[in-house]
Coordinates of C-alpha atoms in Angstrom, one line a residue:
M261 CA 110.7 108.6 126.3
S262 CA 114.2 108.2 124.9
G263 CA 117.1 109.9 126.4
L264 CA 115.2 110.3 130.2
L265 CA 117.4 109.2 132.9
L266 CA 115.6 109.3 136.7
P267 CA 118.3 109.1 139.6
P268 CA 117.3 106.8 142.4
T269 CA 116.4 109.7 144.7
A270 CA 113.3 110.3 142.8
S271 CA 110.2 109.7 144.3
F272 CA 106.9 108.0 142.0
S273 CA 104.5 109.6 144.4
R274 CA 102.1 112.2 141.9
P275 CA 102.9 115.8 142.7
K276 CA 100.1 117.7 143.4
H277 CA 99.5 120.8 141.4
G278 CA 97.3 122.6 143.1
S279 CA 94.6 120.0 143.4
K280 CA 94.5 116.1 144.5
A281 CA 93.9 113.4 141.4
S282 CA 91.8 110.5 142.5
A283 CA 93.1 108.4 139.8
Y284 CA 95.3 108.6 136.8
A285 CA 94.5 109.5 133.6
P286 CA 97.0 109.8 130.9
P287 CA 96.6 113.5 129.4
T288 CA 97.5 114.7 125.8
P289 CA 101.5 113.7 125.4
P290 CA 103.0 117.1 126.1
S291 CA 105.9 118.5 124.0
Y292 CA 109.3 117.9 125.6
D293 CA 110.8 121.0 124.7
F294 CA 112.3 121.1 128.1
I295 CA 114.5 124.2 127.9
D296 CA 111.3 126.6 126.9
K297 CA 108.4 124.9 128.4
P298 CA 109.3 123.9 132.2
E299 CA 105.6 123.0 132.6
S300 CA 105.9 120.3 130.4
I301 CA 108.8 118.8 131.9
A302 CA 106.6 118.5 135.4
H303 CA 103.5 117.0 133.5
A304 CA 106.0 114.6 131.9
V305 CA 107.6 113.6 134.6
D306 CA 104.4 113.2 136.6
D307 CA 103.4 111.0 134.0
L308 CA 106.4 108.7 134.1
K309 CA 106.2 108.6 138.2
V310 CA 102.9 107.6 138.2
A311 CA 103.3 104.6 135.5
A312 CA 106.4 103.5 137.7
Q313 CA 104.1 103.7 140.8
V314 CA 101.6 101.5 138.8
V315 CA 104.1 99.0 137.6
K316 CA 105.6 98.9 141.1
K317 CA 102.5 97.6 142.6
K318 CA 102.6 94.8 140.1
T319 CA 105.8 93.8 140.3
V320 CA 108.5 92.7 143.1
N321 CA 111.5 94.8 143.3
L322 CA 111.4 96.5 140.2
V323 CA 111.5 99.8 141.5
R324 CA 113.0 101.1 144.7
P325 CA 110.4 103.4 146.7
V326 CA 113.0 106.2 148.1
E327 CA 111.8 109.5 150.0
P328 CA 112.0 112.7 150.1
P329 CA 110.1 113.4 146.6
V330 CA 111.5 115.3 144.6
T331 CA 111.5 118.8 144.0
Y332 CA 110.7 121.0 140.7
L333 CA 114.2 121.8 140.4
E334 CA 115.4 118.6 140.9
I335 CA 113.1 117.7 137.8
L336 CA 114.4 120.6 135.5
N337 CA 118.0 119.1 136.6
I338 CA 117.1 116.0 135.4
F339 CA 116.1 116.7 132.3
Q340 CA 118.9 119.0 131.6
L341 CA 121.2 116.2 132.8
A342 CA 119.6 113.9 130.1
A343 CA 119.9 116.5 127.2
E344 CA 123.1 117.9 128.1
T345 CA 125.5 115.7 130.2
P346 CA 127.5 113.0 128.0
R347 CA 127.5 110.0 129.6
L348 CA 128.9 106.4 129.3
V349 CA 126.9 103.1 130.5
T350 CA 128.9 100.9 132.7
S351 CA 126.2 98.2 133.1
G352 CA 122.4 98.1 132.7
P353 CA 121.1 94.7 132.4
H354 CA 117.5 95.4 133.9
N355 CA 115.4 98.2 135.7
R356 CA 119.0 100.2 136.6
M357 CA 121.7 101.4 135.0
T358 CA 125.2 102.4 136.2
I359 CA 126.5 105.5 134.4
R360 CA 129.9 107.8 134.5
K361 CA 129.6 111.3 133.5
I362 CA 131.8 112.6 131.6
P363 CA 133.3 116.0 132.6
E364 CA 133.7 118.9 130.3
S365 CA 137.0 118.5 129.8
A366 CA 136.9 115.2 128.1
S367 CA 133.5 115.4 126.8
R368 CA 135.2 115.6 123.3
Q369 CA 138.2 113.8 123.7
Y370 CA 137.0 111.0 126.4
E371 CA 138.5 108.2 124.2
E372 CA 141.9 109.6 125.1
V373 CA 141.4 108.8 128.6
E374 CA 143.1 105.8 130.0
E375 CA 141.0 105.4 133.3
L376 CA 137.4 105.7 132.8
D377 CA 136.8 105.0 136.4
S378 CA 138.2 108.4 137.1
F379 CA 134.7 109.8 135.9
E380 CA 131.7 110.4 138.3
K381 CA 129.5 107.4 139.0
S382 CA 126.3 107.3 139.8
E383 CA 123.1 104.7 139.5
V384 CA 120.0 105.7 137.7
V385 CA 116.3 104.1 136.8
N386 CA 116.4 102.8 133.2
C387 CA 114.2 104.4 131.1
A388 CA 115.8 105.0 127.9
S389 CA 117.0 102.0 126.3
N390 CA 115.1 98.8 124.5
N391 CA 114.8 97.1 128.1
Y392 CA 112.3 100.2 129.6
G393 CA 112.1 99.3 132.9
G394 CA 113.5 96.0 133.0
F395 CA 110.7 94.4 130.8
S396 CA 113.3 91.4 129.7
R397 CA 112.6 90.4 133.3
L398 CA 108.7 90.6 132.8
E399 CA 107.4 89.7 129.5
F400 CA 107.0 86.1 128.8
G401 CA 110.8 85.4 130.1
S402 CA 112.5 86.7 127.1
E403 CA 115.6 87.0 128.8
R404 CA 115.6 83.5 129.5
V405 CA 114.5 82.7 125.8
I406 CA 117.5 84.9 125.0
E407 CA 120.4 83.4 127.2
A408 CA 119.1 79.8 126.0
A409 CA 119.1 80.7 122.3
L410 CA 123.0 82.5 122.5
R411 CA 123.7 79.1 124.2
Q412 CA 122.2 76.4 121.8
L413 CA 122.0 78.1 118.4
P414 CA 124.3 80.1 115.8
F415 CA 123.7 83.8 116.7
C416 CA 124.5 85.0 112.9
P417 CA 123.0 83.5 110.7
P418 CA 120.0 82.0 112.1
P419 CA 118.8 78.6 111.4
A420 CA 116.7 79.0 108.3
A421 CA 113.7 77.0 109.8
L422 CA 113.7 79.1 112.8
E423 CA 113.8 82.1 110.8
E424 CA 110.8 81.2 108.6
Q425 CA 109.1 80.0 111.8
V426 CA 109.6 83.6 113.1
R427 CA 108.5 85.5 110.3
L428 CA 105.1 83.4 110.1
K429 CA 104.5 84.2 113.7
Y430 CA 105.0 87.8 113.2
A431 CA 102.7 87.5 110.4
S432 CA 100.1 86.2 112.3
Y433 CA 100.4 88.4 115.0
M434 CA 100.1 91.4 112.6
G435 CA 97.5 89.8 110.9
F436 CA 99.3 90.1 107.4
D437 CA 100.2 87.0 104.7
G438 CA 103.9 87.2 105.3
A439 CA 106.5 89.4 107.4
F440 CA 110.2 90.1 107.0
T441 CA 112.8 90.8 109.7
A442 CA 115.9 93.3 109.3
P443 CA 118.8 93.9 111.6
S444 CA 117.3 97.1 112.9
G445 CA 114.6 99.5 112.5
F446 CA 116.7 101.7 110.3
S447 CA 117.5 99.1 108.0
T448 CA 114.1 97.7 108.0
N449 CA 112.5 101.3 106.9
V450 CA 115.5 101.0 104.1
L451 CA 114.0 97.8 103.0
A452 CA 110.0 99.0 103.0
F453 CA 110.3 102.3 101.3
G454 CA 112.4 100.4 98.4
T455 CA 109.9 97.5 98.6
V456 CA 107.1 100.5 97.6
A457 CA 109.0 102.0 95.0
G458 CA 109.6 98.5 93.5
V459 CA 105.8 98.1 93.2
A460 CA 105.5 101.2 91.8
R461 CA 108.1 100.6 88.7
S462 CA 106.2 97.3 88.4
Q463 CA 103.1 99.0 87.6
G464 CA 104.8 101.9 85.8
R465 CA 103.6 104.4 88.0
D466 CA 105.3 107.5 89.6
L467 CA 106.0 107.7 92.7
V468 CA 105.2 110.4 95.6
F469 CA 106.3 109.6 99.2
L470 CA 103.7 111.8 101.1
M471 CA 105.4 111.7 105.0
D472 CA 104.9 113.5 108.2
R473 CA 107.5 116.1 108.6
D474 CA 107.7 114.5 112.1
C475 CA 108.7 111.2 110.7
H476 CA 112.1 109.3 111.6
N477 CA 115.3 110.2 109.9
S478 CA 115.4 106.5 108.8
M479 CA 112.4 106.7 107.0
F480 CA 113.1 110.2 105.0
T481 CA 116.4 108.3 104.2
G482 CA 114.2 105.1 103.0
A483 CA 112.4 107.6 101.1
F484 CA 115.6 109.4 99.5
Y485 CA 117.2 106.2 98.4
N486 CA 114.9 105.7 95.5
K487 CA 116.0 108.7 93.1
G488 CA 112.8 108.2 90.8
A489 CA 110.3 109.3 93.7
K490 CA 108.9 112.8 94.8
V491 CA 109.3 113.1 98.6
H492 CA 106.9 116.0 100.1
K493 CA 106.0 116.8 103.3
F494 CA 102.6 117.8 105.6
D495 CA 102.2 118.9 108.6
H496 CA 102.6 116.8 111.7
N497 CA 99.3 115.1 112.6
D498 CA 97.5 117.6 110.6
L499 CA 94.7 115.8 108.5
N500 CA 93.6 119.0 107.0
D501 CA 97.0 119.5 105.5
L502 CA 97.1 115.9 104.6
D503 CA 93.8 115.8 102.6
F504 CA 94.7 119.1 100.8
K505 CA 97.9 117.8 99.6
L506 CA 96.8 114.1 98.7
R507 CA 94.0 116.0 96.7
M508 CA 96.8 118.2 94.9
Y509 CA 98.7 115.3 94.1
R510 CA 95.9 113.4 92.8
E511 CA 94.7 116.2 90.6
Q512 CA 98.3 116.8 89.1
D513 CA 98.7 113.2 88.6
P514 CA 95.4 110.9 88.8
S515 CA 97.6 107.6 88.1
A516 CA 100.7 108.5 90.5
F517 CA 101.5 105.7 93.4
I518 CA 101.2 107.8 96.6
C519 CA 102.3 106.3 99.5
V520 CA 101.4 108.4 102.8
A521 CA 104.0 107.3 105.6
I522 CA 103.6 107.8 109.2
E523 CA 104.7 106.3 112.4
G524 CA 102.1 104.7 115.3
I525 CA 103.8 106.5 117.9
Y526 CA 106.7 109.3 116.8
S527 CA 110.1 108.2 118.7
M528 CA 111.6 111.3 118.6
E529 CA 108.2 113.2 119.6
G530 CA 106.0 110.8 121.7
S531 CA 103.0 111.8 120.2
I532 CA 100.4 109.3 118.8
S533 CA 99.7 109.5 114.9
P534 CA 95.7 109.6 114.3
G535 CA 96.1 106.1 111.9
P536 CA 92.6 105.3 111.6
A537 CA 91.7 108.6 110.6
I538 CA 94.7 108.6 108.2
L539 CA 93.4 105.5 106.7
A540 CA 89.7 106.5 106.1
L541 CA 91.2 109.9 104.7
N542 CA 93.5 108.1 102.5
S543 CA 90.6 105.7 101.0
G544 CA 89.1 108.5 98.9
V545 CA 86.2 111.4 98.3
G546 CA 84.1 109.5 100.7
Q547 CA 86.1 110.0 103.7
S548 CA 87.6 113.5 102.8
S549 CA 87.1 116.5 105.3
Q550 CA 84.0 118.0 103.0
V551 CA 82.1 114.5 103.5
I552 CA 82.5 114.4 107.0
Q553 CA 81.6 117.7 107.7
A554 CA 78.5 117.1 105.9
G555 CA 77.9 114.2 108.0
V556 CA 78.3 116.7 111.1
D557 CA 76.0 118.7 110.2
G558 CA 73.7 116.6 108.8
L559 CA 74.0 115.3 112.6
E560 CA 73.2 118.5 113.9
K561 CA 70.4 119.2 112.0
Y562 CA 68.6 116.1 112.0
G563 CA 69.8 113.9 114.9
I564 CA 69.8 110.4 114.6
G565 CA 67.3 109.8 112.2
P566 CA 63.9 108.1 111.1
C567 CA 62.2 106.0 113.5
S568 CA 60.2 103.9 111.0
A569 CA 60.2 102.9 107.4
R570 CA 59.9 105.8 104.6
W571 CA 56.4 105.9 104.3
F572 CA 55.9 105.8 108.2
Y573 CA 57.4 109.2 109.5
G574 CA 60.9 108.1 107.7
S575 CA 61.5 110.4 105.2
F576 CA 63.5 113.9 105.1
D577 CA 64.1 116.4 102.7
S578 CA 67.9 115.6 102.8
F579 CA 66.7 112.1 101.6
I580 CA 64.8 113.5 98.2
D581 CA 67.7 115.9 97.4
L582 CA 69.8 112.9 97.3
E583 CA 67.2 111.0 95.0
R584 CA 66.9 113.8 92.7
R585 CA 70.5 114.1 92.4
L586 CA 70.8 110.4 91.5
A587 CA 67.8 110.5 89.5
N588 CA 69.8 112.7 86.8
L589 CA 73.1 111.2 87.3
Y590 CA 73.3 109.0 84.0
P591 CA 72.2 111.0 80.6
S592 CA 72.5 107.3 79.0
L593 CA 69.8 106.1 81.1
I594 CA 67.4 109.2 81.1
M595 CA 68.1 109.2 77.1
Q596 CA 66.6 105.4 77.1
S597 CA 64.3 105.4 80.2
G598 CA 63.1 109.2 79.9
L599 CA 61.7 110.7 83.4
C600 CA 63.6 108.4 86.3
R601 CA 63.2 107.9 89.9
S602 CA 65.6 106.9 92.5
M603 CA 65.1 105.3 96.0
I604 CA 68.2 105.4 98.7
C605 CA 68.1 102.4 101.4
G606 CA 70.2 101.4 104.5
D607 CA 71.8 98.2 103.3
A608 CA 72.9 98.3 99.4
E609 CA 73.2 94.3 99.2
V610 CA 69.6 93.6 101.1
T611 CA 68.2 96.2 99.0
I612 CA 69.3 94.7 95.9
G613 CA 68.6 91.1 96.4
S614 CA 65.0 92.5 97.6
T615 CA 64.7 94.6 94.1
L616 CA 65.6 91.2 92.5
S617 CA 63.0 89.2 94.1
A618 CA 60.3 92.1 93.4
I619 CA 61.0 91.4 89.6
A620 CA 61.5 87.9 89.4
I621 CA 57.6 87.3 89.9
P622 CA 55.2 86.1 87.5
T623 CA 53.9 88.9 85.0
A624 CA 50.4 90.1 84.7
S625 CA 49.5 88.0 81.9
T626 CA 48.9 84.5 82.6
K627 CA 50.3 83.8 78.9
I628 CA 53.8 85.2 79.6
T629 CA 56.6 83.4 81.0
N630 CA 59.2 85.4 83.4
A631 CA 62.4 84.2 82.2
V632 CA 65.3 85.4 85.2
F633 CA 69.2 85.3 84.5
V634 CA 71.0 86.0 87.4
L635 CA 75.1 85.3 87.6
D636 CA 76.0 82.4 89.6
A637 CA 78.4 84.3 91.2
A638 CA 76.5 87.2 92.4
P639 CA 76.6 88.3 96.1
H640 CA 75.0 85.9 98.2
G641 CA 72.0 88.6 99.3
V642 CA 71.1 88.9 95.6
L643 CA 71.1 84.9 95.4
S644 CA 68.9 84.8 98.3
G645 CA 67.0 87.6 97.0
V646 CA 66.1 85.8 93.7
A647 CA 65.8 82.1 95.6
V648 CA 63.4 83.4 98.5
D649 CA 60.1 83.6 96.0
K650 CA 57.9 80.3 96.2
P651 CA 58.6 78.2 93.0
N652 CA 56.2 79.1 90.2
L653 CA 55.7 77.8 86.6
R654 CA 55.3 81.0 85.2
V655 CA 58.9 82.0 86.6
I656 CA 61.9 80.3 85.3
R657 CA 65.1 80.9 86.9
N658 CA 68.4 80.6 85.3
Y659 CA 71.7 81.0 86.5
Y660 CA 74.7 81.5 84.1
S661 CA 78.5 81.7 84.8
S662 CA 78.9 83.9 81.7
V663 CA 77.1 86.5 80.4
C664 CA 78.8 84.6 76.8
A665 CA 76.6 81.6 78.0
I666 CA 72.9 83.7 78.1
P667 CA 72.0 83.3 74.5
E668 CA 72.4 79.2 74.3
M669 CA 70.0 79.3 77.4
L670 CA 67.4 81.3 75.7
D671 CA 63.8 79.8 75.1
L672 CA 62.2 81.5 73.1
R673 CA 59.2 79.5 71.7
K674 CA 56.6 81.3 73.8
Q675 CA 55.8 84.5 75.0
T676 CA 58.7 85.6 77.3
H677 CA 59.6 88.4 79.5
L678 CA 63.0 88.4 80.2
T679 CA 64.6 89.9 83.3
F680 CA 68.4 90.3 83.6
Y681 CA 70.9 90.6 86.7
F682 CA 74.3 92.1 85.8
L683 CA 77.2 92.4 87.6
T684 CA 78.8 95.4 85.8
A685 CA 82.4 94.5 86.8
Q686 CA 84.5 92.3 89.3
K687 CA 85.7 94.4 92.6
D688 CA 89.2 94.9 90.9
G689 CA 87.4 96.8 88.4
S690 CA 88.1 93.6 85.7
G691 CA 85.5 91.9 83.8
I692 CA 83.5 95.1 82.7
L693 CA 80.0 93.9 81.6
E694 CA 79.9 93.9 77.6
L695 CA 76.2 94.9 77.3
V696 CA 76.6 96.0 73.4
S697 CA 78.3 92.7 72.6
L698 CA 75.6 90.5 74.1
F699 CA 72.6 92.0 72.6
R700 CA 74.2 91.6 69.0
H701 CA 74.0 88.6 69.4
S702 CA 72.2 86.8 66.3
V703 CA 69.7 85.1 68.9
F704 CA 68.3 88.2 69.7
K705 CA 67.6 89.3 65.8
T706 CA 65.7 86.2 64.9
P707 CA 61.8 86.6 63.9
Q708 CA 61.1 84.5 67.1
A709 CA 62.9 86.8 69.4
R710 CA 61.2 89.8 67.9
E711 CA 57.8 87.9 68.3
N712 CA 58.2 86.5 71.5
I713 CA 60.2 89.0 73.8
S714 CA 57.5 91.0 75.5
S715 CA 59.5 93.0 77.4
V716 CA 62.9 93.5 79.1
T717 CA 64.1 94.1 82.6
I718 CA 67.6 94.9 83.3
L719 CA 69.2 95.4 86.6
L720 CA 72.6 96.6 86.6
D721 CA 74.5 95.8 89.9
D722 CA 77.4 98.6 90.2
C723 CA 78.3 98.3 93.7
N724 CA 81.8 96.7 93.0
V725 CA 82.4 100.2 90.3
L726 CA 80.8 102.9 92.0
G727 CA 83.4 105.4 93.2
K728 CA 86.1 103.9 91.1
I729 CA 85.9 103.8 87.1
G730 CA 84.6 106.7 84.8
P731 CA 85.6 110.1 84.3
R732 CA 83.5 111.1 87.6
K733 CA 84.2 107.7 89.0
L734 CA 80.6 107.1 88.8
G735 CA 80.4 103.6 87.6
Y736 CA 79.8 101.5 84.6
L737 CA 77.2 103.9 82.7
D738 CA 79.9 106.6 83.5
L739 CA 82.4 104.9 82.1
M740 CA 80.4 103.9 78.9
E741 CA 78.8 107.2 78.2
S742 CA 82.8 108.6 78.0
R743 CA 83.2 105.8 75.3
H744 CA 80.1 105.9 73.4
G745 CA 78.1 108.9 74.2
A746 CA 75.0 109.5 76.1
S747 CA 73.0 107.4 73.6
F748 CA 75.1 104.3 74.7
L749 CA 71.9 102.3 76.3
T750 CA 69.6 103.2 73.6
D751 CA 71.8 102.1 71.0
A752 CA 72.9 98.9 73.2
L753 CA 69.0 98.2 73.5
A754 CA 68.2 98.8 70.1
V755 CA 67.5 95.2 69.1
F756 CA 64.3 95.2 71.5
G757 CA 62.8 98.2 69.2
K758 CA 60.5 100.5 71.3
T759 CA 62.7 102.1 74.3
D760 CA 59.4 101.5 76.6
K761 CA 59.5 97.8 75.9
V762 CA 62.7 98.0 78.0
R763 CA 63.0 99.1 81.3
V764 CA 66.7 99.3 82.9
M765 CA 67.5 100.2 86.6
V766 CA 71.0 100.8 88.2
A767 CA 72.1 99.9 92.0
G768 CA 74.9 100.8 94.1
S769 CA 76.4 100.8 97.3
W770 CA 77.8 103.6 99.2
Y771 CA 80.4 101.5 101.4
D772 CA 82.1 100.3 98.7
A773 CA 82.3 103.7 97.0
F774 CA 82.5 106.0 100.0
G775 CA 82.8 104.1 102.9
H776 CA 79.9 104.2 104.9
Q777 CA 76.5 102.6 105.0
G778 CA 73.7 102.3 102.2
G779 CA 73.2 102.2 98.7
Y780 CA 70.5 103.3 95.8
V781 CA 68.3 102.0 92.7
T782 CA 67.8 104.4 90.0
G783 CA 65.6 104.3 86.6
H784 CA 62.5 104.3 85.0
V785 CA 59.9 106.4 87.1
A786 CA 57.2 103.5 87.2
S787 CA 59.7 100.7 87.9
V788 CA 61.2 102.6 91.0
E789 CA 58.1 103.8 92.3
A790 CA 56.4 100.4 92.1
L791 CA 59.8 99.0 93.8
T792 CA 58.9 101.5 96.9
W793 CA 56.0 99.2 97.6
D794 CA 57.2 95.9 96.3
A795 CA 61.0 95.6 97.3
K796 CA 60.7 94.6 101.1
A797 CA 63.9 95.9 101.9
Y798 CA 62.4 99.5 101.4
F799 CA 59.2 99.5 102.4
S800 CA 59.5 97.4 105.6
S801 CA 63.0 98.7 106.9
T802 CA 63.7 101.9 108.9
A803 CA 64.8 104.4 106.6
P804 CA 69.0 105.1 106.4
M805 CA 70.5 108.0 109.1
P806 CA 70.0 111.5 107.5
L807 CA 73.6 112.1 107.9
Q808 CA 74.4 109.1 105.5
A809 CA 72.3 111.0 102.9
C810 CA 74.1 114.3 103.6
M811 CA 77.6 112.6 103.2
T812 CA 76.9 110.8 100.0
E813 CA 75.4 113.6 98.5
Q814 CA 78.2 115.8 99.1
A815 CA 80.6 113.1 97.7
I816 CA 78.8 112.9 94.5
E817 CA 78.8 116.4 94.4
M818 CA 82.5 116.8 94.7
L819 CA 82.8 114.0 92.0
Q820 CA 80.8 115.9 89.7
E821 CA 82.6 119.1 90.3
E822 CA 86.0 117.9 89.6
Q823 CA 84.9 116.4 86.3
G824 CA 83.2 119.9 85.7
R825 CA 86.9 121.8 86.6
E826 CA 88.4 119.2 84.3
E827 CA 86.2 119.8 81.5
R828 CA 86.8 123.7 82.1

């Protein structure tokens, strides 16, 4: 509440606006346009008075109770005084300030007045400085710390070791890796916006500052200092307007570095920003207004969801709709596998681990060994899944650090079924799986390989890149299809001969892609049908909430439509 001064005649008992309040509950922050909206004045001052009353009960001599209660006319005069009357502060170390009102006759030339003592003097409650309510005396003895620092340390520059310690404390308190201090909030914003611009330049990307139109002047100054950046505004605290403009600027330049700038509490307005919602909105399509609305509609239609596993009152039509969409998501998978099927799950990592456990088992024939190859740096749930089965002489587990090492680990002296778990990329999108290069290795072309490789199962873990790479942002196969066409998988696996000899499945996570729980496995219809019985995390686990399926289908539909618009 910057700029608000209350005289000591104000009472801190809340006025009764027609009803008696039993407890104080802060209302929605009012507008402080006190000339056009006098009702807001009363409520704003009510809140301030009650807040002061609460503090007074916990603090000795912080606020002096006085009578009689302030009238509405006096409240209006207080706000007009704060807005219209120039004043000088002559003292104000703690909870009260002494001010001198500058008369109109001297309001523009008061620096020429020799005797400032001639101005009218009054005492007010200090609610308009960085020492709100005298808190320097209350919080951790900060007044004494400041005094000791002034007496014992150089004022400027501070000792380097102390400054570094302060920065470390700031960073730890805020939960960040580092912190930097500046002389003022204004200079901090100039520094922060310049740093963002430097990051964008280092990446060779155009910079767009998308700012709440009620941001402080220092923020706009910091943005405008960077001449190469574009600065745009969105309506104050309006998530729909922000969502629309985010999508618009991303469509105009997908590679642009977009920085959304907001305040936590708007210093000039007093309103609070919906920070968590904005963070979610800025995280991508999974938290867009359309996806959120799909979840709300799903909740209204289905309620919370199933009470048991899929085979026991746990299947909803929204699950079937989503699974059908997933089964037709990748043309290369359909070309290689034929008819495909999908299954959705409530926990992606556990289900992928359970899937691997279901396929890393002895084969039906006692003459065929199942050689299982798993990345040694796979997620914990995956490694646990492959290790949960009892050791068996007909199952050989191999852990590789790189796909390049797999050919050297192969033992094809007898009939073997190969089971591969591949992580399609790292979390940052690097290390894209080179499937073609792997299966072009000479070891797979030998007569021994052609004779002894009975069949192959491949599980592609797409959790790290679903929603991030490919023209439709639909992951690894989407990217490979854009580079090599719909025949990518068929061509990559041609070394094994007949297509029905190789079964491919793709797994992904909704959490990593869209920010909500669950995931899926899609692939050859018979393979996934078997998993619905053999994967314990699917068969024995409660199905996901229907609203999750609604949200996921909406997100995927939006990604597919966006690609369709680009093609048109």
